[in-house]
Tab-separated table of C-alpha atoms in Angstrom:
chain	number	residue	atom	x	y	z
A	1	UNK	CA	1.641	-5.553	3.155
A	2	UNK	CA	1.657	-8.223	0.716
A	3	UNK	CA	4.640	-9.070	-0.682
A	4	UNK	CA	5.328	-12.571	-2.727
A	5	UNK	CA	3.091	-14.112	-4.870
A	6	UNK	CA	0.720	-16.214	-3.710
A	7	UNK	CA	-0.376	-19.678	-4.745
A	8	UNK	CA	-2.657	-20.083	-7.788
A	9	UNK	CA	-6.139	-19.610	-6.601
A	10	UNK	CA	-7.207	-22.293	-8.382
A	11	UNK	CA	-5.500	-25.024	-6.044
A	12	UNK	CA	-6.706	-22.583	-3.325
A	13	UNK	CA	-10.047	-23.589	-3.940
A	14	UNK	CA	-9.578	-26.562	-4.352
A	15	UNK	CA	-7.675	-27.413	-0.549
A	16	UNK	CA	-10.811	-25.965	1.080
A	17	UNK	CA	-13.017	-28.649	1.281
A	18	UNK	CA	-12.821	-28.179	5.115
A	19	UNK	CA	-13.237	-24.222	5.832
A	20	UNK	CA	-16.835	-23.484	6.639
A	21	UNK	CA	-16.590	-25.994	9.815
A	22	UNK	CA	-13.114	-26.441	10.425
A	23	UNK	CA	-11.225	-23.601	10.788
A	24	UNK	CA	-10.005	-21.837	13.773
A	25	UNK	CA	-8.819	-23.782	16.719
A	26	UNK	CA	-8.885	-21.383	19.911
A	27	UNK	CA	-11.063	-19.977	21.275
A	28	UNK	CA	-14.565	-22.519	20.997
A	29	UNK	CA	-12.134	-25.176	22.442
A	30	UNK	CA	-12.341	-22.816	25.813
A	31	UNK	CA	-8.967	-21.818	25.546
A	32	UNK	CA	-8.283	-18.671	23.724
A	33	UNK	CA	-8.469	-16.537	20.943
A	34	UNK	CA	-6.046	-17.262	18.757
A	35	UNK	CA	-4.562	-14.460	16.685
A	36	UNK	CA	-1.751	-14.427	13.983
A	37	UNK	CA	0.308	-10.586	13.265
A	38	UNK	CA	2.567	-10.479	10.438
A	39	UNK	CA	6.413	-9.727	11.842
A	40	UNK	CA	8.127	-6.209	11.391
A	41	UNK	CA	5.750	-3.501	11.066
A	42	UNK	CA	5.658	-2.405	14.760
A	43	UNK	CA	9.415	-3.222	16.433
A	44	UNK	CA	7.622	-3.090	19.728
A	45	UNK	CA	5.432	-5.451	18.850
A	46	UNK	CA	5.534	-7.917	21.198
A	47	UNK	CA	5.025	-5.065	24.628
A	48	UNK	CA	1.470	-3.515	22.320
A	49	UNK	CA	0.284	-6.906	21.796
A	50	UNK	CA	0.116	-7.753	25.460
A	51	UNK	CA	-1.643	-5.010	26.259
A	52	UNK	CA	-4.104	-5.145	23.988
A	53	UNK	CA	-4.090	-9.121	25.118
A	54	UNK	CA	-4.957	-7.817	28.749
A	55	UNK	CA	-7.139	-4.987	27.347
A	56	UNK	CA	-9.553	-7.542	25.444
A	57	UNK	CA	-9.267	-10.489	28.485
A	58	UNK	CA	-10.421	-7.840	30.776
A	59	UNK	CA	-13.922	-7.387	28.453
A	60	UNK	CA	-14.474	-10.569	27.523
A	61	UNK	CA	-12.448	-13.436	29.966
A	62	UNK	CA	-10.830	-15.001	27.471
A	63	UNK	CA	-7.471	-14.792	26.996
A	64	UNK	CA	-5.478	-14.564	23.724
A	65	UNK	CA	-2.837	-16.419	22.625
A	66	UNK	CA	-0.884	-14.114	19.502
A	67	UNK	CA	1.772	-15.015	16.968
A	68	UNK	CA	3.964	-13.348	14.938
A	69	UNK	CA	4.248	-14.726	11.384
A	70	UNK	CA	6.890	-13.681	8.648
A	71	UNK	CA	5.622	-11.989	5.486
A	72	UNK	CA	7.492	-14.771	3.516
A	73	UNK	CA	6.310	-17.415	5.318
A	74	UNK	CA	2.401	-15.931	5.392
A	75	UNK	CA	0.766	-16.616	2.403
A	76	UNK	CA	1.434	-20.318	2.071
A	77	UNK	CA	0.407	-20.846	5.837
A	78	UNK	CA	-2.706	-19.045	5.577
A	79	UNK	CA	-3.025	-21.943	2.482
A	80	UNK	CA	-2.067	-24.484	4.528
A	81	UNK	CA	-3.904	-24.257	7.413
A	82	UNK	CA	-7.027	-22.847	5.947
A	83	UNK	CA	-6.699	-26.212	3.900
A	84	UNK	CA	-5.992	-27.989	7.263
A	85	UNK	CA	-8.958	-26.586	9.979
A	86	UNK	CA	-5.966	-24.511	12.266
A	87	UNK	CA	-6.851	-20.642	10.881
A	88	UNK	CA	-6.726	-18.199	13.466
A	89	UNK	CA	-9.723	-16.708	15.117
A	90	UNK	CA	-8.781	-13.481	13.502
A	91	UNK	CA	-5.732	-11.816	11.742
A	92	UNK	CA	-3.843	-8.856	9.872
A	93	UNK	CA	-3.804	-10.330	6.477
A	94	UNK	CA	-1.932	-8.149	3.175
A	95	UNK	CA	-4.642	-6.089	1.380
A	96	UNK	CA	-3.496	-8.246	-1.683
A	97	UNK	CA	-4.616	-11.114	-0.152
A	98	UNK	CA	-7.769	-10.089	1.400
A	99	UNK	CA	-10.028	-11.081	-1.573
A	100	UNK	CA	-8.410	-14.271	-2.777
A	101	UNK	CA	-9.165	-15.578	0.932
A	102	UNK	CA	-12.453	-14.043	0.782
A	103	UNK	CA	-13.081	-15.562	-2.799
A	104	UNK	CA	-12.150	-18.483	-1.379
A	105	UNK	CA	-14.827	-19.040	1.153
A	106	UNK	CA	-12.097	-18.263	3.713
A	107	UNK	CA	-12.779	-15.310	5.179
A	108	UNK	CA	-16.210	-13.808	7.424
A	109	UNK	CA	-18.846	-11.355	6.147
A	110	UNK	CA	-17.950	-8.085	7.899
A	111	UNK	CA	-20.450	-6.125	6.309
A	112	UNK	CA	-22.970	-5.517	8.566
A	113	UNK	CA	-20.174	-5.482	11.623
A	114	UNK	CA	-18.388	-2.599	10.101
A	115	UNK	CA	-21.975	-0.555	8.746
A	116	UNK	CA	-20.701	2.760	7.116
A	117	UNK	CA	-16.924	1.592	4.906
A	118	UNK	CA	-17.026	5.513	3.962
A	119	UNK	CA	-15.766	5.561	7.657
A	120	UNK	CA	-12.047	4.542	6.434
A	121	UNK	CA	-10.042	5.371	3.743
A	122	UNK	CA	-11.294	4.207	0.332
A	123	UNK	CA	-8.527	2.803	-0.882
A	124	UNK	CA	-8.584	0.154	2.144
A	125	UNK	CA	-11.669	-0.344	2.101
A	126	UNK	CA	-11.562	-1.245	-1.444
A	127	UNK	CA	-9.179	-3.299	-1.452
A	128	UNK	CA	-11.125	-5.137	1.337
A	129	UNK	CA	-14.737	-5.604	0.087
A	130	UNK	CA	-15.278	-8.384	-3.457
A	131	UNK	CA	-18.871	-8.665	-4.481
A	132	UNK	CA	-19.895	-5.493	-2.549
A	133	UNK	CA	-18.808	-7.112	0.754
A	134	UNK	CA	-16.278	-6.065	2.991
A	135	UNK	CA	-14.342	-8.359	4.059
A	136	UNK	CA	-10.635	-6.754	5.194
A	137	UNK	CA	-11.109	-3.598	8.715
A	138	UNK	CA	-8.584	-1.092	6.915
A	139	UNK	CA	-6.552	-1.009	9.901
A	140	UNK	CA	-3.524	0.848	9.124
A	141	UNK	CA	-1.095	2.094	5.520
A	142	UNK	CA	0.998	4.012	4.352
A	143	UNK	CA	1.174	5.974	1.548
A	144	UNK	CA	3.125	7.537	-1.221
A	145	UNK	CA	3.677	11.185	-1.472
A	146	UNK	CA	7.090	13.382	-3.137
A	147	UNK	CA	9.610	14.047	-0.516
A	148	UNK	CA	11.687	16.831	-2.143
A	149	UNK	CA	14.986	19.264	-0.963
A	150	UNK	CA	13.385	22.193	0.851
A	151	UNK	CA	17.220	23.748	0.375
A	152	UNK	CA	17.411	22.973	-2.972
A	153	UNK	CA	14.283	25.027	-4.304
A	154	UNK	CA	14.419	27.619	-1.302
A	155	UNK	CA	17.777	28.252	-2.833
A	156	UNK	CA	16.118	28.272	-6.435
A	157	UNK	CA	13.497	30.240	-5.408
A	158	UNK	CA	10.870	27.069	-6.034
A	159	UNK	CA	7.480	26.251	-4.788
A	160	UNK	CA	6.675	22.904	-3.945
A	161	UNK	CA	4.414	21.301	-7.217
A	162	UNK	CA	0.316	21.859	-7.055
A	163	UNK	CA	0.144	19.900	-11.059
A	164	UNK	CA	1.810	18.284	-13.124
A	165	UNK	CA	2.770	20.974	-15.265
A	166	UNK	CA	4.820	23.179	-12.073
A	167	UNK	CA	6.485	19.303	-11.492
A	168	UNK	CA	8.058	18.914	-14.465
A	169	UNK	CA	9.325	22.800	-14.212
A	170	UNK	CA	10.961	22.246	-10.666
A	171	UNK	CA	12.197	19.554	-12.296
A	172	UNK	CA	13.796	20.669	-15.286
A	173	UNK	CA	14.905	23.753	-13.270
A	174	UNK	CA	17.108	21.652	-10.722
A	175	UNK	CA	18.225	19.676	-13.681
A	176	UNK	CA	19.664	23.300	-15.451
A	177	UNK	CA	20.660	24.664	-12.398
A	178	UNK	CA	22.497	21.556	-10.230
A	179	UNK	CA	24.066	19.097	-12.396
A	180	UNK	CA	25.241	17.550	-9.015
A	181	UNK	CA	21.636	16.589	-8.693
A	182	UNK	CA	19.133	13.905	-10.280
A	183	UNK	CA	15.954	16.488	-10.154
A	184	UNK	CA	13.313	13.535	-10.198
A	185	UNK	CA	14.378	10.135	-10.969
A	186	UNK	CA	11.717	8.146	-12.520
A	187	UNK	CA	12.212	4.658	-11.363
A	188	UNK	CA	11.903	1.758	-14.064
A	189	UNK	CA	11.061	-1.506	-11.071
A	190	UNK	CA	8.963	0.570	-8.595
A	191	UNK	CA	5.785	-0.341	-9.722
A	192	UNK	CA	4.184	1.826	-7.209
A	193	UNK	CA	5.780	5.234	-8.840
A	194	UNK	CA	4.263	5.308	-12.126
A	195	UNK	CA	0.404	4.413	-10.669
A	196	UNK	CA	0.137	7.795	-9.398
A	197	UNK	CA	0.479	9.045	-13.132
A	198	UNK	CA	-1.766	6.460	-14.514
A	199	UNK	CA	-4.956	7.266	-12.239
A	200	UNK	CA	-4.080	11.167	-11.856
A	201	UNK	CA	-4.599	10.620	-15.825
A	202	UNK	CA	-7.944	8.984	-15.690
A	203	UNK	CA	-6.663	6.098	-16.049
A	204	UNK	CA	-7.180	2.759	-14.715
A	205	UNK	CA	-5.494	-0.832	-13.908
A	206	UNK	CA	-8.422	-2.767	-14.481
A	207	UNK	CA	-11.750	-3.458	-14.184
A	208	UNK	CA	-14.295	-5.575	-13.425
A	209	UNK	CA	-17.867	-5.990	-15.449
A	210	UNK	CA	-21.017	-7.254	-14.196
A	211	UNK	CA	-19.760	-10.436	-15.692
A	212	UNK	CA	-16.866	-10.647	-13.878
A	213	UNK	CA	-14.698	-9.720	-16.357
A	214	UNK	CA	-11.515	-7.999	-16.101
A	215	UNK	CA	-10.937	-5.615	-18.629
A	216	UNK	CA	-7.257	-3.214	-18.257
A	217	UNK	CA	-7.532	-0.096	-18.481
A	218	UNK	CA	-3.677	0.341	-19.128
A	219	UNK	CA	-4.265	0.857	-22.778
A	220	UNK	CA	-6.629	4.042	-22.646
A	221	UNK	CA	-6.317	7.584	-23.275
A	222	UNK	CA	-6.160	8.714	-20.143
A	223	UNK	CA	-3.456	5.700	-18.632
A	224	UNK	CA	-1.440	6.772	-21.673
A	225	UNK	CA	-1.627	10.227	-20.885
A	226	UNK	CA	0.063	9.304	-17.459
A	227	UNK	CA	1.434	7.169	-18.562
A	228	UNK	CA	3.831	9.696	-20.695
A	229	UNK	CA	4.071	12.195	-19.044
A	230	UNK	CA	5.235	10.253	-16.280
A	231	UNK	CA	8.421	8.391	-18.736
A	232	UNK	CA	9.068	11.436	-20.777
A	233	UNK	CA	10.554	13.295	-17.272
A	234	UNK	CA	13.574	10.920	-18.273
A	235	UNK	CA	13.206	10.913	-21.966
A	236	UNK	CA	11.942	14.300	-22.769
A	237	UNK	CA	13.139	16.678	-20.330
A	238	UNK	CA	16.062	15.224	-18.880
A	239	UNK	CA	16.044	15.002	-15.551
A	240	UNK	CA	15.914	11.844	-14.314
A	241	UNK	CA	19.130	9.116	-14.808
A	242	UNK	CA	19.704	6.149	-16.724
A	243	UNK	CA	21.047	4.795	-14.288
A	244	UNK	CA	16.885	4.978	-12.299
A	245	UNK	CA	15.462	2.627	-14.955
A	246	UNK	CA	16.133	-0.884	-12.712
A	247	UNK	CA	15.767	1.300	-10.278
A	248	UNK	CA	13.159	-0.052	-6.883
A	249	UNK	CA	11.592	2.105	-3.887
A	250	UNK	CA	14.885	0.762	-1.950
A	251	UNK	CA	17.899	3.013	-4.944
A	252	UNK	CA	15.314	5.905	-4.415
A	253	UNK	CA	15.705	5.529	-1.084
A	254	UNK	CA	19.356	4.875	-0.679
A	255	UNK	CA	20.252	7.540	-3.684
A	256	UNK	CA	17.389	10.631	-1.840
A	257	UNK	CA	19.644	9.609	1.847
A	258	UNK	CA	23.140	9.822	0.256
A	259	UNK	CA	22.289	13.305	-1.526
A	260	UNK	CA	21.697	12.574	-5.030
A	261	UNK	CA	18.534	13.670	-4.848
A	262	UNK	CA	16.199	16.817	-5.048
A	263	UNK	CA	12.819	15.318	-4.891
A	264	UNK	CA	11.306	11.542	-5.092
A	265	UNK	CA	8.331	9.727	-5.294
A	266	UNK	CA	8.509	8.498	-1.498
A	267	UNK	CA	6.575	6.328	1.018
A	268	UNK	CA	5.768	7.814	4.354
A	269	UNK	CA	7.716	5.504	6.330
A	270	UNK	CA	11.118	6.320	4.701
A	271	UNK	CA	11.139	10.493	6.617
A	272	UNK	CA	12.303	9.121	9.990
A	273	UNK	CA	14.844	6.297	7.929
A	274	UNK	CA	16.448	8.752	6.217
A	275	UNK	CA	17.165	11.656	8.634
A	276	UNK	CA	18.092	8.090	11.302
A	277	UNK	CA	20.726	7.388	8.534
A	278	UNK	CA	21.344	11.069	6.851
A	279	UNK	CA	20.756	13.411	10.431
A	280	UNK	CA	22.826	16.380	7.999
A	281	UNK	CA	18.991	16.210	5.845
A	282	UNK	CA	16.890	17.495	9.105
A	283	UNK	CA	15.218	20.721	8.901
A	284	UNK	CA	16.112	20.115	5.440
A	285	UNK	CA	13.225	17.691	3.630
A	286	UNK	CA	9.040	17.936	3.432
A	287	UNK	CA	6.788	16.192	1.832
A	288	UNK	CA	4.495	17.168	-0.517
A	289	UNK	CA	1.270	15.378	-2.146
A	290	UNK	CA	1.376	13.652	-5.718
A	291	UNK	CA	-0.209	16.807	-7.388
A	292	UNK	CA	-3.247	16.385	-10.247
A	293	UNK	CA	-2.490	17.561	-13.552
A	294	UNK	CA	-4.093	20.873	-13.296
A	295	UNK	CA	-4.924	20.486	-9.509
A	296	UNK	CA	-6.339	18.292	-6.277
A	297	UNK	CA	-4.388	15.286	-5.325
A	298	UNK	CA	-3.468	11.770	-7.702
A	299	UNK	CA	-4.412	9.097	-6.010
A	300	UNK	CA	-1.598	6.895	-4.528
A	301	UNK	CA	-1.612	3.879	-3.821
A	302	UNK	CA	-2.270	2.529	-0.547
A	303	UNK	CA	0.123	-0.013	1.309
A	304	UNK	CA	-1.278	-1.514	4.535
A	305	UNK	CA	-3.182	-4.602	6.068
A	306	UNK	CA	-6.761	-5.012	7.195
A	307	UNK	CA	-7.935	-7.371	9.504
A	308	UNK	CA	-10.109	-10.796	9.110
A	309	UNK	CA	-12.200	-13.477	10.743
A	310	UNK	CA	-11.360	-16.851	9.446
A	311	UNK	CA	-14.631	-18.678	8.576
A	312	UNK	CA	-15.264	-21.068	10.833
A	313	UNK	CA	-14.127	-19.352	14.115
A	314	UNK	CA	-16.916	-20.575	16.565
A	315	UNK	CA	-17.772	-17.097	18.205
A	316	UNK	CA	-17.201	-14.372	15.161
A	317	UNK	CA	-19.208	-11.584	17.913
A	318	UNK	CA	-16.258	-12.800	20.564
A	319	UNK	CA	-13.000	-11.543	17.325
A	320	UNK	CA	-15.467	-9.144	15.986
A	321	UNK	CA	-15.026	-7.740	20.176
A	322	UNK	CA	-11.118	-8.096	19.532
A	323	UNK	CA	-11.111	-6.371	15.691
A	324	UNK	CA	-12.935	-3.137	17.940
A	325	UNK	CA	-10.504	-3.528	20.764
A	326	UNK	CA	-6.972	-3.116	19.007
A	327	UNK	CA	-8.417	-0.584	16.370
A	328	UNK	CA	-10.333	1.590	19.052
A	329	UNK	CA	-8.800	4.919	18.580
A	330	UNK	CA	-6.525	4.724	21.152
A	331	UNK	CA	-5.245	1.423	20.284
A	332	UNK	CA	-4.562	2.719	17.164
A	333	UNK	CA	-2.362	5.783	17.733
A	334	UNK	CA	-0.087	4.724	19.764
A	335	UNK	CA	0.200	2.139	17.183
A	336	UNK	CA	0.197	4.303	14.101
A	337	UNK	CA	3.311	6.538	16.610
A	338	UNK	CA	4.561	3.532	17.248
A	339	UNK	CA	5.124	2.049	13.781
A	340	UNK	CA	4.782	5.999	11.255
A	341	UNK	CA	1.915	3.332	10.118
A	342	UNK	CA	-1.426	5.830	9.768
A	343	UNK	CA	-4.748	4.186	10.865
A	344	UNK	CA	-7.568	2.970	8.817
A	345	UNK	CA	-10.900	4.909	9.799
A	346	UNK	CA	-10.731	8.659	8.747
A	347	UNK	CA	-11.100	10.198	11.960
A	348	UNK	CA	-8.312	8.595	13.384
A	349	UNK	CA	-6.488	9.779	10.871
A	350	UNK	CA	-7.896	13.812	10.443
A	351	UNK	CA	-5.368	14.423	13.486
A	352	UNK	CA	-2.056	13.672	10.876
A	353	UNK	CA	-4.531	15.658	8.107
A	354	UNK	CA	-3.953	18.959	10.670
A	355	UNK	CA	-0.158	18.454	11.691
A	356	UNK	CA	2.552	21.363	11.599
A	357	UNK	CA	4.550	18.755	10.854
A	358	UNK	CA	6.028	18.661	7.210
A	359	UNK	CA	6.795	14.887	7.075
A	360	UNK	CA	3.787	13.979	8.724
A	361	UNK	CA	0.249	15.987	7.083
A	362	UNK	CA	0.935	16.060	3.046
A	363	UNK	CA	1.285	12.060	3.566
A	364	UNK	CA	-1.559	12.396	5.631
A	365	UNK	CA	-3.961	14.518	2.897
A	366	UNK	CA	-2.291	12.129	0.660
A	367	UNK	CA	-4.211	9.334	2.436
A	368	UNK	CA	-7.348	10.884	3.861
A	369	UNK	CA	-7.796	11.997	-0.125
A	370	UNK	CA	-6.633	10.846	-2.439
A	371	UNK	CA	-5.523	6.807	-1.336
A	372	UNK	CA	-6.185	4.169	-3.951
A	373	UNK	CA	-5.856	0.469	-4.055
A	374	UNK	CA	-4.823	-1.824	-7.028
A	375	UNK	CA	-8.090	-4.048	-8.144
A	376	UNK	CA	-9.281	-6.383	-5.781
A	377	UNK	CA	-9.082	-9.430	-7.994
A	378	UNK	CA	-7.625	-12.672	-6.099
A	379	UNK	CA	-4.457	-12.975	-9.445
A	380	UNK	CA	-3.492	-9.982	-8.747
A	381	UNK	CA	-0.887	-10.788	-6.681
A	382	UNK	CA	0.155	-12.708	-10.161
A	383	UNK	CA	0.919	-9.611	-12.332
A	384	UNK	CA	2.572	-7.565	-9.085
A	385	UNK	CA	5.042	-11.049	-8.971
A	386	UNK	CA	5.141	-11.381	-13.040
A	387	UNK	CA	6.742	-7.409	-13.001
A	388	UNK	CA	4.202	-6.690	-15.341
A	389	UNK	CA	3.541	-2.967	-14.912
A	390	UNK	CA	7.501	-2.202	-14.126
A	391	UNK	CA	8.146	-4.528	-17.963
A	392	UNK	CA	6.031	-1.622	-18.873
A	393	UNK	CA	7.960	0.396	-17.703
A	394	UNK	CA	11.092	-0.184	-18.619
A	395	UNK	CA	10.496	-0.912	-22.202
A	396	UNK	CA	10.207	2.340	-22.762
A	397	UNK	CA	12.723	4.194	-20.480
A	398	UNK	CA	15.069	1.853	-22.814
A	399	UNK	CA	13.584	2.111	-25.939
A	400	UNK	CA	12.004	-0.941	-26.953
A	401	UNK	CA	8.457	-0.284	-27.381
A	402	UNK	CA	6.383	3.446	-27.764
A	403	UNK	CA	4.335	3.844	-25.277
A	404	UNK	CA	0.799	3.197	-27.067
A	405	UNK	CA	2.464	-0.716	-27.766
A	406	UNK	CA	3.868	-1.717	-24.438
A	407	UNK	CA	1.053	-0.678	-22.572
A	408	UNK	CA	-0.886	-2.952	-25.559
A	409	UNK	CA	1.214	-5.307	-24.071
A	410	UNK	CA	0.678	-4.681	-20.431
A	411	UNK	CA	-3.268	-4.557	-20.865
A	412	UNK	CA	-3.068	-7.788	-22.886
A	413	UNK	CA	-1.190	-9.735	-20.757
A	414	UNK	CA	-3.143	-8.245	-17.183
A	415	UNK	CA	-6.649	-9.467	-18.226
A	416	UNK	CA	-5.038	-12.711	-18.745
A	417	UNK	CA	-4.181	-13.046	-15.834
A	418	UNK	CA	-6.907	-11.932	-14.040
A	419	UNK	CA	-9.347	-13.605	-15.924
A	420	UNK	CA	-7.932	-16.323	-15.140
A	421	UNK	CA	-10.194	-19.273	-13.798
A	422	UNK	CA	-12.599	-16.315	-12.801
C-alpha cells in the first residue's frame, strides 16, 4: 500500500543506469536471499517471516535475511537502492509503485512464471501490469465496502441496500428518523469513498491509449453521474453533515466508533479496530458490498501490496521460489488471519466469500467480484500527492464549482500529470 508521493519518474529513470547489471546483492554472493517487507501490516511479522524463512531454507538450503522497512521511508530507499545496485532480491512493493519501478527497468517480468493472471484478484493484477506484462505478484489487499449499524436498520425496518436508490432511501430514512446520527457522511477528503461511484456509473479516472497518451474520464457523462449521486447525498438529500466536507477516512472511523454515524464506507481492516475501541457495538454492525446503480456491485479500490523480484538478482528462479513459499495457501491463510487483509489469489479468497461472518463475507465478495485499481501509471502517485480527486470533491461540496466545472479541472490536471515524461 503505497503511502507517500513518489519522486518524479524522470529522476528515477535517470539514476537507474546500473540497474540491469548490479541490482540485487544477497543470494548471488553465496550469502542469503535479501528480502524487504513493509513494516506495520502484521503485528507479529518477525515470527511470521522467521517461519517462512525456515520453510524456504529447508526447501532450498538458502538462508533469508528479512528487513522491515517503514512505509514512510520505503519509496526513497527503493530509488536509492536501485540506483546504487543495492536493491533486495525480493520485496513487498506498494501497488502504486509497481508501474513506476517496472517502467524504470527495476523489476523482473513475472508473466511466464505467474501464468494465468485471472487466478488473482483482478484489481491487484491490473495494478501490477505494465504494457501487458506482470511485474507485481498480487500478495494481499484490503477493500472498502459499506459498514452499517444493524441495530439502527432493525429499528427502522431497513434492509441493506442493493442499489443506489436503496442506499439513498435508507440514508434519508435514517436522517429523518434519527437526528442524533449522521446517516451517510460524504467525506470530502477521502479519495477512495467517491471512486466507487465513478466506477459504478461506468466512468474511469484515466485510460491509456495505444500511443501511450493518458486521457482522463472524470469529465465523462458516466463519471459525472456517479460523482453527482455521491455529492448530492450531502447537497440535495442532506444525509451528511457540513463537517464531513473535510473528513478523511480516519475521521469516518472515529465518528463511527463514537456512535455518530449509521452508515459509512470503510475498509475491511477496520471492523476489528472499531470493536476494540467500541465493544458495545459488538453484534450491532455488519457490512454490505457497495451496490451498483441498479444492482450488482460498484467497484471499490483494492489497497494492498505486490511482491516483486528486482532486476539483477543473481538467481531469479530462487527469488521466485521464495514468492511461491510466501504465497502458499497455508501461509496466505495465516497472513490473512494475523493482518485481517485478504490474499491476492482468487481460490484463497473463496473461503472468506463463503464465510457466515457479517464483517468478513461482504468485504471478501467486494474484493473478489468488484475490486479495482487506480491507473497503472508511474505518475499516479503525483495525482494522489496533489490531491486532485479530493480537491474536486471538496469544490463541489463547498459549492465553489459545479460538477461539470470541477470534473473538467480535475480531468485536465490528471492528464497533465500522467502524460508528463511519458
